[in-house]
Coordinates of C-alpha atoms and ligand atoms in Angstrom, one line a residue:
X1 CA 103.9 84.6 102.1
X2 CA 105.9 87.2 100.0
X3 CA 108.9 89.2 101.8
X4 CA 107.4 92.4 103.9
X5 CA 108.6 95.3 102.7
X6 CA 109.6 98.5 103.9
X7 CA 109.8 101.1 101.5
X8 CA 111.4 104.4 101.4
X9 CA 108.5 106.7 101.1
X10 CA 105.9 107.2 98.2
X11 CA 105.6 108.1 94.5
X12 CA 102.2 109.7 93.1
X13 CA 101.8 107.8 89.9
X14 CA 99.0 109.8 87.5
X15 CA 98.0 108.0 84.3
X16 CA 96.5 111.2 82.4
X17 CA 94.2 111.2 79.3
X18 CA 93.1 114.9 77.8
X19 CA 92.9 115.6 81.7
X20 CA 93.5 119.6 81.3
X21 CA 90.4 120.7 83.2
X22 CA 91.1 118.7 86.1
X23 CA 94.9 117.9 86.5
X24 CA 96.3 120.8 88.2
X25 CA 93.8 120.4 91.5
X26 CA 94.9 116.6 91.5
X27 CA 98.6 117.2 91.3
X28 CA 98.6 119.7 93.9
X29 CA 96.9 117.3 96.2
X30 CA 99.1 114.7 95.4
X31 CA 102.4 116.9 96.7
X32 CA 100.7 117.6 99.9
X33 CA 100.1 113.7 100.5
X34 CA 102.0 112.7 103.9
X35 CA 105.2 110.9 102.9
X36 CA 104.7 111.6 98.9
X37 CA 108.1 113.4 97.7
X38 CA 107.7 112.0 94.1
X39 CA 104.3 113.0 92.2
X40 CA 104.8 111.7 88.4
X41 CA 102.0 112.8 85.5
X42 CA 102.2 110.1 82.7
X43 CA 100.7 112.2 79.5
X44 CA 99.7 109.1 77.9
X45 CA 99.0 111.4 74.1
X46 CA 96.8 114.1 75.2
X47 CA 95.8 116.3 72.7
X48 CA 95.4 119.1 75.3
X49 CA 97.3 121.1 77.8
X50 CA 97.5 118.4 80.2
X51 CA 101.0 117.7 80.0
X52 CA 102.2 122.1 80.7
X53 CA 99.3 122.7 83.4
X54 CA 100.7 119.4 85.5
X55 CA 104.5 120.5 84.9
X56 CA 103.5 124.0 85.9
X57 CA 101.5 122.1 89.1
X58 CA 104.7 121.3 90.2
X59 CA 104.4 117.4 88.8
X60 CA 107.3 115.5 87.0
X61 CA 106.2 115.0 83.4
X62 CA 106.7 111.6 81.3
X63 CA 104.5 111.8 78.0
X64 CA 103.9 109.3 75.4
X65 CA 103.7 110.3 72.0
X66 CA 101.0 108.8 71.5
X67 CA 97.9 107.4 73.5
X68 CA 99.0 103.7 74.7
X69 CA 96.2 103.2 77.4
X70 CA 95.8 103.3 81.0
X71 CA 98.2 100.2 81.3
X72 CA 101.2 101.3 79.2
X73 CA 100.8 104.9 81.4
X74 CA 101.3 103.0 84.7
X75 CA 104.4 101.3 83.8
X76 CA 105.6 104.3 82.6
X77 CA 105.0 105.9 85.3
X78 CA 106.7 103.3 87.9
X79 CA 109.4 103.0 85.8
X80 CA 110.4 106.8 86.1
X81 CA 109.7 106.0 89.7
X82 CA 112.5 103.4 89.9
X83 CA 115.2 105.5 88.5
X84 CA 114.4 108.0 91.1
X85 CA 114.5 105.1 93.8
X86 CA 118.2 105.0 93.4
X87 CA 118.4 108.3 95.1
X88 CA 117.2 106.8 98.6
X89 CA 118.5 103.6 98.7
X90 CA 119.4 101.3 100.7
X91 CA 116.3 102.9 102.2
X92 CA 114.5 101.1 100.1
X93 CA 112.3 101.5 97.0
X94 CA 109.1 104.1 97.7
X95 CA 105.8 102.3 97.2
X96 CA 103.8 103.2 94.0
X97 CA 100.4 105.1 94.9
X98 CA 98.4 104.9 91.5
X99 CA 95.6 107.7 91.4
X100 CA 93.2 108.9 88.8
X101 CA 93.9 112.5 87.1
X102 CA 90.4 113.3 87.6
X103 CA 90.1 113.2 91.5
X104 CA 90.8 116.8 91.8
X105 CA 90.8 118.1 96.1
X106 CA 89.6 114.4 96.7
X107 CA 92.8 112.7 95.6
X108 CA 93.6 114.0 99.2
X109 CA 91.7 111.2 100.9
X110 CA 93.8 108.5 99.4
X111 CA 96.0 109.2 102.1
X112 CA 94.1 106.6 104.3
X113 CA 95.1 104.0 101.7
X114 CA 98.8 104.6 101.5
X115 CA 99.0 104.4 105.7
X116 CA 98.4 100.3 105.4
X117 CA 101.0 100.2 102.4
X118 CA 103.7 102.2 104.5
X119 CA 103.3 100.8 107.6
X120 CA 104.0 97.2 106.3
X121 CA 100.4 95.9 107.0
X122 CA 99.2 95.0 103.4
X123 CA 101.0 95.0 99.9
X124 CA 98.4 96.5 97.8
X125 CA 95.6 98.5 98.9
X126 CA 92.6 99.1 97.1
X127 CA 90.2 102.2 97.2
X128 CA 86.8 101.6 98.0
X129 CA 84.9 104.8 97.3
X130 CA 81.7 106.0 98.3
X131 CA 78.1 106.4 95.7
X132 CA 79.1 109.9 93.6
X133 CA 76.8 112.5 93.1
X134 CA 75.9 112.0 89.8
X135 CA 74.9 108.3 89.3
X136 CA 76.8 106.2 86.4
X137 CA 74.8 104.7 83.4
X138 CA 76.6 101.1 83.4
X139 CA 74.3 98.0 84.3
X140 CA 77.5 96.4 86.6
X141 CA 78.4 93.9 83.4
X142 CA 82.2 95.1 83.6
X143 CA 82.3 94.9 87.2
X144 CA 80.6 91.6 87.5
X145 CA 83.0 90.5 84.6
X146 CA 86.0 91.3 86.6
X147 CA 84.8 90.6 90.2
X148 CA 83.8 86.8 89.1
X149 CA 87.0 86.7 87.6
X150 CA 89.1 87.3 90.1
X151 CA 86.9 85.2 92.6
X152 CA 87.9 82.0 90.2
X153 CA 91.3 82.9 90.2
X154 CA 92.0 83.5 93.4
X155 CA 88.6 83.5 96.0
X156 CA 88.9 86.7 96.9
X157 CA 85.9 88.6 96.5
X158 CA 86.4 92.0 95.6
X159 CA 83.5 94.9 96.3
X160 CA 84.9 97.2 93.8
X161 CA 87.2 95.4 91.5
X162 CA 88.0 98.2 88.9
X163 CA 88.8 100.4 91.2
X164 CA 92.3 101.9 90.4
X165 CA 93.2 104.0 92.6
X166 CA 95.9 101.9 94.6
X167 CA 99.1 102.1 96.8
X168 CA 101.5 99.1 96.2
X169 CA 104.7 98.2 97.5
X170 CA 107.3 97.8 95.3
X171 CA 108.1 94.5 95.2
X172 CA 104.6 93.6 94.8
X173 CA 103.9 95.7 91.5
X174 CA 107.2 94.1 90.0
X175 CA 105.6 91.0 90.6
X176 CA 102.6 91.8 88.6
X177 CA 104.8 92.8 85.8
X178 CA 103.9 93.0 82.6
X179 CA 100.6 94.3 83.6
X180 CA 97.5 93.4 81.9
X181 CA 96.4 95.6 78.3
X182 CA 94.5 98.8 78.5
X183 CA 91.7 98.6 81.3
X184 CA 92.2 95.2 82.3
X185 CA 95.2 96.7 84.0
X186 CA 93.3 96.7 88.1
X187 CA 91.7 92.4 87.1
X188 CA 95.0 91.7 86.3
X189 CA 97.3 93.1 88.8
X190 CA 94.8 92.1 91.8
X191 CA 95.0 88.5 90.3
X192 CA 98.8 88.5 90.0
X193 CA 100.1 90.0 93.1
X194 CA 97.5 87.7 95.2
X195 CA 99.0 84.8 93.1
X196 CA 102.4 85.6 94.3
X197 CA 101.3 86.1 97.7
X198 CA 101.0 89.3 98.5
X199 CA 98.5 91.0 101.0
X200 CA 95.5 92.7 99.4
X201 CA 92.9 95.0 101.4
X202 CA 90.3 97.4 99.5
X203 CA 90.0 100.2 102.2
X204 CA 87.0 103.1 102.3
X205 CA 88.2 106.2 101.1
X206 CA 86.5 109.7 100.2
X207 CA 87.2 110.0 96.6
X208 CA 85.0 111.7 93.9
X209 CA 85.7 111.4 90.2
X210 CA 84.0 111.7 86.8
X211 CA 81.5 109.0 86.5
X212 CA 80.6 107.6 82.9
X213 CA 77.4 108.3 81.8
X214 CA 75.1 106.1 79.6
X215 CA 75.7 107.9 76.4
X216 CA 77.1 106.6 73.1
X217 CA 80.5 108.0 74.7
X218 CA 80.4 106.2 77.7
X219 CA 79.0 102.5 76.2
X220 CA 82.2 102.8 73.9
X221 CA 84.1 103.0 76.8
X222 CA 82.5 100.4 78.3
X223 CA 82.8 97.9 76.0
X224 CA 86.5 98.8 75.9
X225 CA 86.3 98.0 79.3
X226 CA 84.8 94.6 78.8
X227 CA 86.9 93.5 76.2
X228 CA 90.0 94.3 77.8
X229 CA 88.9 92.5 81.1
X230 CA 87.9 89.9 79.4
X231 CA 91.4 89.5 77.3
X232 CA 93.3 90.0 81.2
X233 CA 91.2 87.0 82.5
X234 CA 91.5 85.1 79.5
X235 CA 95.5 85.9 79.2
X236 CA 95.8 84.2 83.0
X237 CA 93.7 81.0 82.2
X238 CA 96.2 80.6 79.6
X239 CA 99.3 80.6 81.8
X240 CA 98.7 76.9 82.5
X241 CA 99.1 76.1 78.7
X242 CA 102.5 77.8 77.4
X243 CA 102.3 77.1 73.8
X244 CA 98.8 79.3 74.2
X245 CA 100.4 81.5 76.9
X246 CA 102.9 82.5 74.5
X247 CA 101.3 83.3 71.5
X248 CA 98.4 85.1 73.6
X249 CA 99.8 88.6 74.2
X250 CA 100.8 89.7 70.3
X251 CA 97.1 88.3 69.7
X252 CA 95.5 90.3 71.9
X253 CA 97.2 93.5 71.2
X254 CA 96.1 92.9 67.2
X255 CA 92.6 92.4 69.2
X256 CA 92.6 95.8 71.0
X257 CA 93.8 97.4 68.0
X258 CA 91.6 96.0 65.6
X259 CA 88.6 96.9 68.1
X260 CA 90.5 100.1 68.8
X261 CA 91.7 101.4 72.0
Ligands
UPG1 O1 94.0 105.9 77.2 C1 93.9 106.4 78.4 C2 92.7 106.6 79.0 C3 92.6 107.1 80.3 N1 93.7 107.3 81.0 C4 93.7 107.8 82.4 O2 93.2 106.8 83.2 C5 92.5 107.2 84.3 C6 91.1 106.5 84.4 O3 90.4 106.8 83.2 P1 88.8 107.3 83.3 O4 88.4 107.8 82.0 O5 88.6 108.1 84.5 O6 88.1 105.9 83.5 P2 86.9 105.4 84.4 O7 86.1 104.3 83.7 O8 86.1 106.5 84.9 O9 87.7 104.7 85.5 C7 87.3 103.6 86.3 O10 87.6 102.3 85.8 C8 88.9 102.1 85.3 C9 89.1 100.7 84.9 O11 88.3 100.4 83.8 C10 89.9 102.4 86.4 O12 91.2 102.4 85.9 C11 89.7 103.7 87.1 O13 90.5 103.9 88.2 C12 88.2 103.8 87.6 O14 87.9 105.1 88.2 C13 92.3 108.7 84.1 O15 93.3 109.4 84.9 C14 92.6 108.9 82.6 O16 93.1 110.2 82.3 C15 95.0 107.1 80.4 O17 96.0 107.3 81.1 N2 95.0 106.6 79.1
3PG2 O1 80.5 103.0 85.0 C1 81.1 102.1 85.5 O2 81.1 101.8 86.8 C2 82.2 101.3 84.7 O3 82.2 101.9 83.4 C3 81.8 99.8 84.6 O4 80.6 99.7 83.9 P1 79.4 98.6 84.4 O5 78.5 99.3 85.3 O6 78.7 98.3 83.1 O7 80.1 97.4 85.0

């Protein structure tokens, strides 16, 4: 069992992609989470306004110059959160509470998933989130993909595994580190920090986001989705062989680009 941890209070992380329309409602309920003093938007190469309207939302802004994927964003993001951590030690480092741009007034449910994360009772928590109002167009592939994937790896069975809005302490997300490419980033990090022994719960929460539809658009996506699962699962099989292990990163990033995305 890894160390319990006890952190010292909670950064909003907010990976954001061309989020204009929707980032200023989810930053300011991110600022009025209980215990949140740190709300971080990671631009990840908008080619909007998303990076002004969060600043002027009252958000700290990190932006990449250009787009590096929902992944690269994260670690961004946690890393500006660490340089902030200084500031309250010894109290400890916050906990990291990851959280979609496009959750809008919702974003203010995720407050039931940090409480288990502060109060020492889990390491990672995992949204679950309720049918949306407008029905998605996937057939469950990607899901299936990842939740089959994770069973292997480590027989736990999760209901929604791409679910990515989280809270994680910050020992646990360290652990996890470097995260898995693109949108493999939720497979990977659930398989990692249960590998190093960490406490993971998925926990109901009232969230309502943008689904994808089954348009040209939102097949691309999913097929980005698929691939980049598939390259996190495939990256963690390989851990057991390290002249693969090694080699396996550089190859899939020529993969991803290659494919693009
Ligand atoms: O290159 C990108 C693309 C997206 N995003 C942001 O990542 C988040 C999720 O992207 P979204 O387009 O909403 O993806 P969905 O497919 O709707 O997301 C579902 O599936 C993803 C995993 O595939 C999870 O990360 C999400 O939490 C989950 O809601 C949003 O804040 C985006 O702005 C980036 O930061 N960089
Ligand atoms: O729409 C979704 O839920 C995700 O894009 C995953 O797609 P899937 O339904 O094909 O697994």
């Amino acid at each position: 069992m890894a160390d319990v941890n006890v952190p010292g209070g909670l950064a909003v992380i907010i990976p954001a992609k061309d989020e204009a329309e929707r980032i200023a409602k989810t930053v300011e309920a991110a600022l009025a989470l209980p215990g949140a003093d740190v709300v971080i938007v990671v631009d990840d190469g908008s080619s909007d306004a998303t990076a002004s309207i969060a600043l002027k939302a009252g958000a700290q802004v990190v932006s990449h110059e250009v787009n590096q994927g929902k992944a690269a964003a994260m670690e961004t993001g946690a890393a500006r959160a660490a340089v902030l951590d200084s500031a309250v030690l010894p109290a400890g480092p916050r906990a990291l509470l990851f959280i979609d741009a496009d959750l809008q007034e919702s974003a203010a449910a995720t407050a039931t998933i940090v409480e288990p994360v502060l109060a020492g009772e889990a390491d990672m928590t995992i949204a679950l989130i309720p049918p949306q109002a407008t029905a998605g167009g996937g057939s469950g592939r990607v899901v299936r993909l990842s939740r089959k994937g994770i069973r292997q790896a480590t027989g736990w069975t999760a209901t929604q595994p791409l679910s990515g809005t989280r809270c994680i302490s910050r020992p646990a997300f360290d652990a996890a580190l470097p995260l898995a490419l693109g949108w493999g980033v939720e497979t990977g990090l659930t398989i990692d920090v249960l590998g190093a022994g960490y406490r993971v719960i998925e926990v109901p929460c009232e969230l309502h986001h943008r689904v994808t539809g089954a348009d040209l658009r939102g097949q691309l996506h999913r097929a980005g989705q698929y691939r980049d699962v598939g390259l996190a699962l495939l990256e963690r099989r390989a851990r057991s062989i390290p002249a693969l292990s090694r080699g396996f990163r550089p190859a899939a990033k020529v993969v991803r680009k290659v494919l693009g995305g």
